[in-house]
């Protein structure tokens, strides 16, 4: 049976070049980077090189990149680190209703401990309104945290403009760029970003490793305590092979950026066009102008999304009904709810995300299967409706 993977926003396969770079650090070059003998120093140098590779992708200084376990830890570190470091200045945080749960749940935790959080809404295109952001700022605001690219609908926020507003008011600006890294241009200096979350496994690197960019001069408390790793900012023996893989993946993302975006956006557009042409009562969620190049979030009316997903899976096709981190939840997507989509339509929504290994033939196969599946499910729905079920 043909296998087609269209869930690149959930995770990506590790590229061969990345795996090849990692393998020696499981065996021959296994030294602890904190050791001062030869193989330890070699490991430390390898991490320094990886730090430079990641920094180059976002136009940062290597000393501003701190490796950790991934995007969730980075989001937690940004929120709790700023909340602690600036608690004498204020207790107000501004974020959005469509953030990843790593951010939302962190903010909810802080609310239970006396902090105030403003959750900005979004327009029909999935983007925040800058005037509403500025109006939400108070003299107690210590952090603005708004994701660069939404993980469900792929909408790109006006990050440079948000950074300018934060700078004007002297507020720290954090962005979760896990979905953005390698998919849209990122320049932390030009965009006015103070803190930025990144994850390796979204750019064809290994899972379990990521980084937090911390602009030099930003006051932030440590999140993990222990040893002196990561310039005394993040304790714990480094995930050496993972960091090497992340570095190589970042290097490849920079080298292949233009061709990657072109490939993904063309196939994404082809998928959307074919679906809209061949299947009635389908709509695209989020902005098409400001969008992740590989994301197609589609609502199929009069259909249950989980039934579609399972029938597609039976044909070897992997997609998502929402973000992977909440795929086991029966609660309607908070992102689609924020867009104002009715609950029954939310449950009929699928997220397709293409990547470097997706082909036009893959898209043709998926569309042909979708046509068959939708006809079947809508036929059942029509029969049940006539029977009064």
Short mmCIF file of C-alpha atoms in Angstrom, two decimals:
data_model
loop_
_atom_site.label_atom_id
_atom_site.label_comp_id
_atom_site.label_asym_id
_atom_site.label_seq_id
_atom_site.Cartn_x
_atom_site.Cartn_y
_atom_site.Cartn_z
CA UNK A 1 0.00 0.00 0.00
CA UNK A 2 1.23 3.51 -0.84
CA UNK A 3 2.37 5.53 2.18
CA UNK A 4 1.95 9.31 2.11
CA UNK A 5 3.03 11.45 5.04
CA UNK A 6 1.32 14.85 5.18
CA UNK A 7 1.88 15.83 8.81
CA UNK A 8 5.22 17.66 8.65
CA UNK A 9 4.04 20.22 11.20
CA UNK A 10 3.72 17.41 13.74
CA UNK A 11 7.25 16.19 13.10
CA UNK A 12 9.67 15.68 10.24
CA UNK A 13 11.85 12.70 9.33
CA UNK A 14 15.54 13.07 10.13
CA UNK A 15 17.47 13.80 6.95
CA UNK A 16 20.33 11.46 6.03
CA UNK A 17 22.91 14.23 6.29
CA UNK A 18 21.69 14.98 9.81
CA UNK A 19 21.82 11.33 10.89
CA UNK A 20 25.31 10.95 9.42
CA UNK A 21 26.48 13.97 11.42
CA UNK A 22 24.98 12.55 14.63
CA UNK A 23 26.15 8.93 14.51
CA UNK A 24 29.79 9.42 15.61
CA UNK A 25 28.60 11.17 18.78
CA UNK A 26 26.82 8.03 19.97
CA UNK A 27 30.02 5.96 19.77
CA UNK A 28 33.55 7.21 18.98
CA UNK A 29 33.05 10.87 19.97
CA UNK A 30 30.96 10.29 23.09
CA UNK A 31 32.88 12.48 25.57
CA UNK A 32 31.05 14.60 28.13
CA UNK A 33 31.36 18.26 27.01
CA UNK A 34 32.02 19.29 30.62
CA UNK A 35 35.14 17.11 30.87
CA UNK A 36 38.52 18.80 30.34
CA UNK A 37 40.35 15.90 28.69
CA UNK A 38 40.62 15.40 24.94
CA UNK A 39 37.38 13.69 23.95
CA UNK A 40 35.42 15.97 26.27
CA UNK A 41 36.90 19.07 24.68
CA UNK A 42 36.13 17.66 21.23
CA UNK A 43 32.49 17.34 22.26
CA UNK A 44 32.48 20.89 23.60
CA UNK A 45 33.89 22.17 20.32
CA UNK A 46 31.21 20.25 18.40
CA UNK A 47 28.48 21.92 20.47
CA UNK A 48 30.06 25.31 19.84
CA UNK A 49 29.94 24.60 16.10
CA UNK A 50 26.28 23.55 16.33
CA UNK A 51 25.49 26.72 18.25
CA UNK A 52 27.03 28.73 15.43
CA UNK A 53 24.97 26.83 12.84
CA UNK A 54 21.69 27.56 14.65
CA UNK A 55 22.63 31.18 15.31
CA UNK A 56 23.40 31.78 11.64
CA UNK A 57 19.91 30.63 10.63
CA UNK A 58 18.28 33.37 12.74
CA UNK A 59 21.03 36.05 12.52
CA UNK A 60 21.94 35.80 16.19
CA UNK A 61 25.21 35.74 18.05
CA UNK A 62 26.13 32.13 18.95
CA UNK A 63 26.40 33.14 22.61
CA UNK A 64 22.68 34.01 22.52
CA UNK A 65 21.60 30.44 21.66
CA UNK A 66 20.96 28.07 24.58
CA UNK A 67 20.27 24.41 23.82
CA UNK A 68 17.56 22.54 25.71
CA UNK A 69 14.99 19.75 25.30
CA UNK A 70 12.75 21.48 22.75
CA UNK A 71 10.00 24.00 22.14
CA UNK A 72 7.96 23.24 25.25
CA UNK A 73 10.91 23.80 27.56
CA UNK A 74 11.79 26.98 25.69
CA UNK A 75 8.25 28.36 26.08
CA UNK A 76 8.21 27.47 29.78
CA UNK A 77 11.65 28.99 30.32
CA UNK A 78 10.63 32.23 28.59
CA UNK A 79 7.42 32.64 30.58
CA UNK A 80 8.59 31.55 34.01
CA UNK A 81 12.06 33.06 33.60
CA UNK A 82 10.69 36.51 32.79
CA UNK A 83 7.91 36.27 35.39
CA UNK A 84 10.52 35.61 38.07
CA UNK A 85 13.19 38.02 36.88
CA UNK A 86 10.80 40.96 36.44
CA UNK A 87 8.35 40.29 39.26
CA UNK A 88 9.30 43.56 40.95
CA UNK A 89 8.41 45.49 37.79
CA UNK A 90 4.99 43.98 37.14
CA UNK A 91 2.76 40.92 36.87
CA UNK A 92 1.02 41.32 33.50
CA UNK A 93 1.59 39.18 30.41
CA UNK A 94 0.08 39.56 26.96
CA UNK A 95 -0.34 36.56 24.67
CA UNK A 96 -3.00 35.26 22.26
CA UNK A 97 -5.86 32.78 22.35
CA UNK A 98 -4.19 30.65 19.66
CA UNK A 99 -0.82 29.90 21.25
CA UNK A 100 0.54 26.39 21.67
CA UNK A 101 -0.55 24.74 24.91
CA UNK A 102 3.03 24.98 26.16
CA UNK A 103 2.42 28.71 26.38
CA UNK A 104 -1.24 28.72 27.35
CA UNK A 105 -0.86 26.25 30.19
CA UNK A 106 2.20 28.10 31.49
CA UNK A 107 0.19 31.32 31.57
CA UNK A 108 -2.71 29.58 33.26
CA UNK A 109 -0.30 28.35 35.94
CA UNK A 110 0.96 31.88 36.53
CA UNK A 111 -2.61 33.19 36.79
CA UNK A 112 -3.11 30.86 39.76
CA UNK A 113 -0.14 32.56 41.40
CA UNK A 114 -1.24 36.16 41.11
CA UNK A 115 -0.22 37.08 37.58
CA UNK A 116 -2.60 38.69 35.11
CA UNK A 117 -2.74 37.50 31.51
CA UNK A 118 -4.43 39.15 28.53
CA UNK A 119 -5.35 36.74 25.72
CA UNK A 120 -5.69 38.62 22.44
CA UNK A 121 -8.24 37.47 19.89
CA UNK A 122 -7.66 37.12 16.16
CA UNK A 123 -9.34 38.34 12.99
CA UNK A 124 -10.86 36.17 10.24
CA UNK A 125 -7.39 35.75 8.74
CA UNK A 126 -5.99 34.38 11.99
CA UNK A 127 -3.82 37.41 12.75
CA UNK A 128 -3.92 39.66 15.78
CA UNK A 129 -4.79 43.34 15.53
CA UNK A 130 -1.84 45.55 16.44
CA UNK A 131 -4.03 48.29 17.92
CA UNK A 132 -5.56 45.75 20.30
CA UNK A 133 -2.09 44.64 21.35
CA UNK A 134 -1.01 48.19 22.11
CA UNK A 135 -4.26 48.94 23.93
CA UNK A 136 -3.70 45.91 26.20
CA UNK A 137 -0.35 47.20 27.49
CA UNK A 138 -0.29 48.52 31.05
CA UNK A 139 2.44 49.83 33.33
CA UNK A 140 2.57 46.30 34.81
CA UNK A 141 3.18 44.50 31.50
CA UNK A 142 6.47 42.59 31.59
CA UNK A 143 6.13 40.18 28.66
CA UNK A 144 4.50 39.98 25.25
CA UNK A 145 4.53 36.42 23.88
CA UNK A 146 3.04 35.84 20.43
CA UNK A 147 3.88 32.86 18.23
CA UNK A 148 5.40 33.51 14.82
CA UNK A 149 3.47 30.80 12.93
CA UNK A 150 0.41 29.03 14.28
CA UNK A 151 0.82 25.26 14.47
CA UNK A 152 -2.74 24.50 13.31
CA UNK A 153 -3.75 27.02 10.67
CA UNK A 154 -0.24 28.13 9.68
CA UNK A 155 -0.95 31.86 10.00
CA UNK A 156 2.12 34.12 10.20
CA UNK A 157 1.83 36.98 12.69
CA UNK A 158 3.26 40.51 12.08
CA UNK A 159 6.30 39.79 14.22
CA UNK A 160 8.43 42.79 13.22
CA UNK A 161 5.58 45.18 14.03
CA UNK A 162 4.95 43.44 17.35
CA UNK A 163 8.65 43.70 18.17
CA UNK A 164 8.56 47.44 17.47
CA UNK A 165 5.58 47.92 19.80
CA UNK A 166 7.29 45.95 22.56
CA UNK A 167 10.49 47.96 22.18
CA UNK A 168 8.60 51.27 22.23
CA UNK A 169 7.10 50.35 25.59
CA UNK A 170 10.22 48.70 27.04
CA UNK A 171 8.59 45.25 27.24
CA UNK A 172 10.33 41.91 26.66
CA UNK A 173 9.08 40.20 23.50
CA UNK A 174 9.09 36.41 23.17
CA UNK A 175 7.93 34.44 20.17
CA UNK A 176 7.38 30.72 19.75
CA UNK A 177 9.02 30.12 16.36
CA UNK A 178 8.88 26.33 16.42
CA UNK A 179 6.73 26.18 13.26
CA UNK A 180 8.44 29.16 11.66
CA UNK A 181 12.05 28.06 11.81
CA UNK A 182 13.24 27.07 8.36
CA UNK A 183 9.86 27.97 6.80
CA UNK A 184 9.81 31.77 6.87
CA UNK A 185 12.72 34.24 7.03
CA UNK A 186 13.74 34.96 10.61
CA UNK A 187 16.12 37.74 11.64
CA UNK A 188 15.95 38.24 15.40
CA UNK A 189 17.72 41.59 15.19
CA UNK A 190 15.59 43.07 12.45
CA UNK A 191 12.37 41.72 13.96
CA UNK A 192 13.06 43.04 17.46
CA UNK A 193 12.84 39.63 19.12
CA UNK A 194 14.18 39.28 22.67
CA UNK A 195 13.42 35.59 23.26
CA UNK A 196 12.59 32.88 20.72
CA UNK A 197 11.69 29.21 21.05
CA UNK A 198 13.01 26.68 18.52
CA UNK A 199 12.78 22.93 18.03
CA UNK A 200 14.94 20.57 15.99
CA UNK A 201 12.37 17.99 14.94
CA UNK A 202 10.39 20.48 12.85
CA UNK A 203 13.35 21.08 10.51
CA UNK A 204 14.38 17.46 9.76
CA UNK A 205 16.47 17.13 12.90
CA UNK A 206 16.11 14.76 15.90
CA UNK A 207 13.42 14.95 18.56
CA UNK A 208 14.11 15.99 22.13
CA UNK A 209 16.37 18.95 21.41
CA UNK A 210 15.70 22.62 20.81
CA UNK A 211 16.95 26.02 21.88
CA UNK A 212 15.92 29.31 23.40
CA UNK A 213 17.37 32.45 21.84
CA UNK A 214 18.03 35.03 24.56
CA UNK A 215 19.09 38.44 23.32
CA UNK A 216 22.17 39.70 25.11
CA UNK A 217 21.12 41.94 27.99
CA UNK A 218 17.68 40.43 28.59
CA UNK A 219 17.12 39.73 32.28
CA UNK A 220 15.72 36.21 32.67
CA UNK A 221 15.98 33.66 35.46
CA UNK A 222 17.21 30.13 34.90
CA UNK A 223 14.56 27.45 34.52
CA UNK A 224 16.66 24.35 35.32
CA UNK A 225 19.19 24.41 38.13
CA UNK A 226 22.22 22.22 38.68
CA UNK A 227 25.49 22.21 36.78
CA UNK A 228 27.18 24.95 34.79
CA UNK A 229 26.19 23.78 31.33
CA UNK A 230 25.06 26.25 28.62
CA UNK A 231 27.10 29.06 30.13
CA UNK A 232 25.46 28.45 33.51
CA UNK A 233 22.00 29.12 32.06
CA UNK A 234 20.58 25.61 31.56
CA UNK A 235 21.76 22.78 33.81
CA UNK A 236 22.05 19.16 32.72
CA UNK A 237 24.46 17.13 30.63
CA UNK A 238 23.96 18.17 27.02
CA UNK A 239 22.18 15.93 24.53
CA UNK A 240 25.34 15.78 22.44
CA UNK A 241 24.10 13.78 19.39
CA UNK A 242 20.85 15.72 19.39
CA UNK A 243 22.58 19.09 19.45
CA UNK A 244 24.89 18.05 16.63
CA UNK A 245 21.84 16.95 14.64
CA UNK A 246 20.03 20.21 15.35
CA UNK A 247 23.04 22.18 14.18
CA UNK A 248 23.28 20.23 10.92
CA UNK A 249 19.54 20.52 10.33
CA UNK A 250 19.75 24.29 10.84
CA UNK A 251 22.64 24.51 8.39
CA UNK A 252 20.66 22.57 5.76
CA UNK A 253 17.56 24.70 6.41
CA UNK A 254 19.55 27.83 5.63
CA UNK A 255 21.18 26.39 2.52
CA UNK A 256 17.94 24.97 1.11
CA UNK A 257 15.55 27.70 2.30
CA UNK A 258 14.51 29.10 -1.08
CA UNK A 259 14.00 25.74 -2.78
CA UNK A 260 12.23 24.35 0.32
CA UNK A 261 9.71 27.20 0.46
CA UNK A 262 9.09 27.03 -3.30
CA UNK A 263 8.57 23.25 -3.25
CA UNK A 264 6.24 23.29 -0.25
CA UNK A 265 4.15 26.29 -1.27
CA UNK A 266 3.62 24.95 -4.80
CA UNK A 267 2.46 21.55 -3.54
CA UNK A 268 0.36 23.14 -0.78
CA UNK A 269 -1.39 25.36 -3.33
CA UNK A 270 -1.86 22.41 -5.69
CA UNK A 271 -3.45 20.38 -2.89
CA UNK A 272 -5.85 23.19 -1.96
CA UNK A 273 -6.78 23.92 -5.56
CA UNK A 274 -7.46 20.25 -6.34
CA UNK A 275 -9.56 19.73 -3.21
CA UNK A 276 -11.64 22.87 -3.79
CA UNK A 277 -12.14 21.91 -7.43
CA UNK A 278 -13.17 18.31 -6.82
CA UNK A 279 -14.94 18.38 -3.45
CA UNK A 280 -17.85 20.74 -2.66
CA UNK A 281 -18.43 22.49 0.68
CA UNK A 282 -14.79 22.83 1.68
CA UNK A 283 -13.15 25.97 3.03
CA UNK A 284 -9.60 27.02 3.86
CA UNK A 285 -8.93 28.30 7.37
CA UNK A 286 -6.54 31.18 7.96
CA UNK A 287 -4.79 33.65 5.71
CA UNK A 288 -3.45 32.53 2.35
CA UNK A 289 -1.23 35.61 2.09
CA UNK A 290 0.46 35.21 5.47
CA UNK A 291 0.85 31.45 5.74
CA UNK A 292 3.32 28.67 6.46
CA UNK A 293 4.41 27.39 3.02
CA UNK A 294 3.38 23.80 3.70
CA UNK A 295 0.13 24.24 5.65
CA UNK A 296 -3.38 23.51 4.33
CA UNK A 297 -6.00 23.58 7.07
CA UNK A 298 -9.32 22.55 5.50
CA UNK A 299 -12.83 22.23 6.85
CA UNK A 300 -15.02 19.62 5.16
CA UNK A 301 -18.62 20.43 5.98
CA UNK A 302 -21.05 17.67 7.07
CA UNK A 303 -18.14 15.33 7.90
CA UNK A 304 -16.53 14.05 11.11
CA UNK A 305 -12.80 14.74 10.97
CA UNK A 306 -11.79 11.71 12.99
CA UNK A 307 -13.64 9.42 10.58
CA UNK A 308 -11.81 11.05 7.67
CA UNK A 309 -8.47 10.69 9.43
CA UNK A 310 -9.00 6.99 10.15
CA UNK A 311 -10.16 6.24 6.61
CA UNK A 312 -7.18 8.12 5.19
CA UNK A 313 -4.89 6.21 7.54
CA UNK A 314 -6.35 2.95 6.22
CA UNK A 315 -5.14 4.08 2.80
CA UNK A 316 -1.65 4.84 4.11
CA UNK A 317 -2.14 8.61 4.42
CA UNK A 318 -1.05 10.43 7.58
CA UNK A 319 -2.69 13.77 8.39
CA UNK A 320 -3.88 15.52 11.53
CA UNK A 321 -7.20 16.75 12.90
CA UNK A 322 -5.40 19.54 14.71
CA UNK A 323 -2.06 19.96 16.40
CA UNK A 324 -0.31 16.69 17.23
CA UNK A 325 -0.01 17.65 20.89
CA UNK A 326 -3.80 17.67 21.30
CA UNK A 327 -4.78 14.99 18.81
CA UNK A 328 -6.09 12.70 21.56
CA UNK A 329 -8.39 15.39 22.94
CA UNK A 330 -12.10 15.52 22.10
CA UNK A 331 -12.22 19.23 23.00
CA UNK A 332 -12.71 21.40 19.88
CA UNK A 333 -9.55 23.14 18.67
CA UNK A 334 -9.01 26.37 20.59
CA UNK A 335 -7.45 27.89 17.47
CA UNK A 336 -10.43 27.18 15.22
CA UNK A 337 -12.77 28.28 18.02
CA UNK A 338 -10.90 31.60 18.16
CA UNK A 339 -11.54 31.95 14.41
CA UNK A 340 -15.26 31.72 15.14
CA UNK A 341 -15.78 28.40 13.38
CA UNK A 342 -18.83 26.47 14.66
CA UNK A 343 -18.10 23.35 16.69
CA UNK A 344 -19.64 20.99 14.14
CA UNK A 345 -17.35 22.40 11.44
CA UNK A 346 -14.31 22.27 13.71
CA UNK A 347 -14.86 18.53 14.03
CA UNK A 348 -14.78 18.30 10.24
CA UNK A 349 -11.36 19.93 9.90
CA UNK A 350 -8.09 18.35 8.83
CA UNK A 351 -4.57 19.79 8.79
CA UNK A 352 -2.41 18.73 5.84
CA UNK A 353 1.25 19.78 5.92
CA UNK A 354 3.64 18.99 3.09
CA UNK A 355 7.42 18.84 3.28
CA UNK A 356 10.63 18.24 1.39
CA UNK A 357 9.82 14.60 0.60
CA UNK A 358 6.26 15.22 -0.63
CA UNK A 359 5.65 14.71 -4.37
CA UNK A 360 2.94 15.78 -6.78
CA UNK A 361 2.03 12.10 -7.14
CA UNK A 362 1.48 11.99 -3.37
CA UNK A 363 -0.96 14.90 -3.62
CA UNK A 364 -2.84 13.28 -6.51
CA UNK A 365 -3.20 10.08 -4.51
CA UNK A 366 -4.42 11.94 -1.42
CA UNK A 367 -6.98 13.98 -3.38
CA UNK A 368 -8.36 10.88 -5.13
CA UNK A 369 -8.72 9.14 -1.76
CA UNK A 370 -10.37 12.20 -0.25
CA UNK A 371 -12.94 12.38 -3.03
CA UNK A 372 -13.90 8.74 -2.39
CA UNK A 373 -13.93 9.10 1.39
CA UNK A 374 -15.98 12.31 1.41
CA UNK A 375 -18.56 10.82 -0.93
CA UNK A 376 -18.86 7.78 1.33
CA UNK A 377 -19.14 9.73 4.57
CA UNK A 378 -21.55 12.30 3.23
CA UNK A 379 -23.64 9.51 1.77
CA UNK A 380 -23.88 7.90 5.20
CA UNK A 381 -24.65 11.27 6.77
CA UNK A 382 -27.45 11.90 4.25
CA UNK A 383 -28.99 8.48 4.85
CA UNK A 384 -28.85 8.94 8.62
CA UNK A 385 -30.37 12.40 8.29
CA UNK A 386 -33.32 11.02 6.30
CA UNK A 387 -33.81 8.30 8.93
CA UNK A 388 -33.86 10.93 11.66
CA UNK A 389 -30.67 9.71 13.30
#
